[in-house]
Short mmCIF file of C-alpha atoms in Angstrom, two decimals:
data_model
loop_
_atom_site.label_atom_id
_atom_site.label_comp_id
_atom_site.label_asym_id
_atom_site.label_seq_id
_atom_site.Cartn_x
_atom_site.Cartn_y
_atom_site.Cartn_z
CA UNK A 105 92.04 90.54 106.48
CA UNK A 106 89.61 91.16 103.99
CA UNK A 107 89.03 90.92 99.81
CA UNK A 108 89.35 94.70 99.48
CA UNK A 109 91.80 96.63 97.34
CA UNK A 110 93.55 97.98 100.21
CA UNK A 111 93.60 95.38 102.82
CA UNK A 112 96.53 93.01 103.75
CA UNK A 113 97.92 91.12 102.18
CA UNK A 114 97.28 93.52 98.71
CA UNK A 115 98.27 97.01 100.47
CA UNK A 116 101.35 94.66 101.87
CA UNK A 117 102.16 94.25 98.38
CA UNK A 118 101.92 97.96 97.20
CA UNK A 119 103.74 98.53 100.19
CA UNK A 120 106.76 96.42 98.46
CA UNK A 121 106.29 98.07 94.89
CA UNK A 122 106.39 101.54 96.10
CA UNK A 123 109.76 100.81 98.51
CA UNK A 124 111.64 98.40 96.17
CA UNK A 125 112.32 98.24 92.57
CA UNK A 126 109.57 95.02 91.38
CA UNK A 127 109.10 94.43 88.22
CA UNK A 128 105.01 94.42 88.83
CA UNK A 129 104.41 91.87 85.56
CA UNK A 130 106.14 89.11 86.95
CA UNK A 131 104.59 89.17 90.36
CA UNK A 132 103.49 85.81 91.20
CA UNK A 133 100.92 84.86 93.95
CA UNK A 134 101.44 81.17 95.58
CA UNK A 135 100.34 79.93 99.08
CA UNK A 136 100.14 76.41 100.71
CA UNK A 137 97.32 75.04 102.40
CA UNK A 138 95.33 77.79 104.12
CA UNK A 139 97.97 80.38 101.83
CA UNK A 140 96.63 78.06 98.70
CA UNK A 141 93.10 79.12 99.93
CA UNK A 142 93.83 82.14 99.92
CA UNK A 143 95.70 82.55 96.79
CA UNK A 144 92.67 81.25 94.94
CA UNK A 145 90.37 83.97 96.17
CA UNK A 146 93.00 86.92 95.81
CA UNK A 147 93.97 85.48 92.08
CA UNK A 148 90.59 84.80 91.30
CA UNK A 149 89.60 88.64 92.80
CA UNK A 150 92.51 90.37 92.00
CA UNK A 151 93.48 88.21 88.64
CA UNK A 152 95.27 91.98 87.30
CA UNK A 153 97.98 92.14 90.29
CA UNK A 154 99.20 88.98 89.23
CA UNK A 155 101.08 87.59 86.41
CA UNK A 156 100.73 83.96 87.78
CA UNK A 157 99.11 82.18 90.77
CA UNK A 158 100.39 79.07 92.18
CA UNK A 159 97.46 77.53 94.58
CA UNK A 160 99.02 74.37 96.55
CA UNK A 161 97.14 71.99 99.11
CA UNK A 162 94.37 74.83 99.09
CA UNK A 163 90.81 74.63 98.05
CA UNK A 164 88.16 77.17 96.20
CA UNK A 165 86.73 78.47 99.68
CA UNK A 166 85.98 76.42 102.62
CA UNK A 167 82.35 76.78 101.67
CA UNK A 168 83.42 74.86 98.36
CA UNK A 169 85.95 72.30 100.11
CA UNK A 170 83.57 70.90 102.65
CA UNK A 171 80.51 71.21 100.18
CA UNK A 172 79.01 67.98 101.53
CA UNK A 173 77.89 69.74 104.54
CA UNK A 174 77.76 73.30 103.38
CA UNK A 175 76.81 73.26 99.88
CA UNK A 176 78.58 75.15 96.67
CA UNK A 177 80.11 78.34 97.36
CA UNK A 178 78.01 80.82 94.69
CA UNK A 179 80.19 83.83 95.46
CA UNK A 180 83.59 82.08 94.39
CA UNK A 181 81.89 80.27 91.50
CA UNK A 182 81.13 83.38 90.21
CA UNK A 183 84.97 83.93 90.32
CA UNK A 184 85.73 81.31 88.03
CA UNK A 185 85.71 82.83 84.66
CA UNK A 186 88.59 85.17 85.77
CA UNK A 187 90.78 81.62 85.48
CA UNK A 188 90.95 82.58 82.25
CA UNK A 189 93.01 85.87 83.04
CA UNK A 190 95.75 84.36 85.01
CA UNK A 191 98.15 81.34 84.06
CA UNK A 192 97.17 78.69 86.57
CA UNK A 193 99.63 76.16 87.89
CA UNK A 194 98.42 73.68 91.17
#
């Protein structure tokens, strides 16, 4: 998958709205370990979608998590500020 608008897992989620009846402001996005990865970029990218993200045993980006050998990951740095968008909990 990919970070755009309509790739998996976001067009999964449209999917979901359009077919069921989801109260789209209390949407939460959580994921565990390669899912907490993930659901720092998406909530990070896609901080709107969300009313909550719940990142657990996930890192930033890989870049980020093995920074000793890679260095800082610019891209999701960037990202940061949008933390202030979302309610956080990890």
């Amino acid at each position: 998958w990919s970070y755009r608008e309509r790739a998996f897992p976001l067009a999964g989620l449209d999917y979901v709205v359009r077919r069921y009846p989801v109260d789209t402001d209390r949407i939460v996005l959580m994921g565990y370990s390669m899912g907490g990865f993930g659901t720092w970029n998406l909530g990070l990218r896609f901080h709107d979608r969300f009313c909550a993200m719940t990142p657990m045993a996930g890192g930033l980006s890989r870049e980020e998590f093995a920074s000793t050998l890679l260095g800082r990951d610019q891209l999701t740095r960037l990202l940061l500020d949008n933390v202030a968008m979302i309610p956080l909990f990890f």
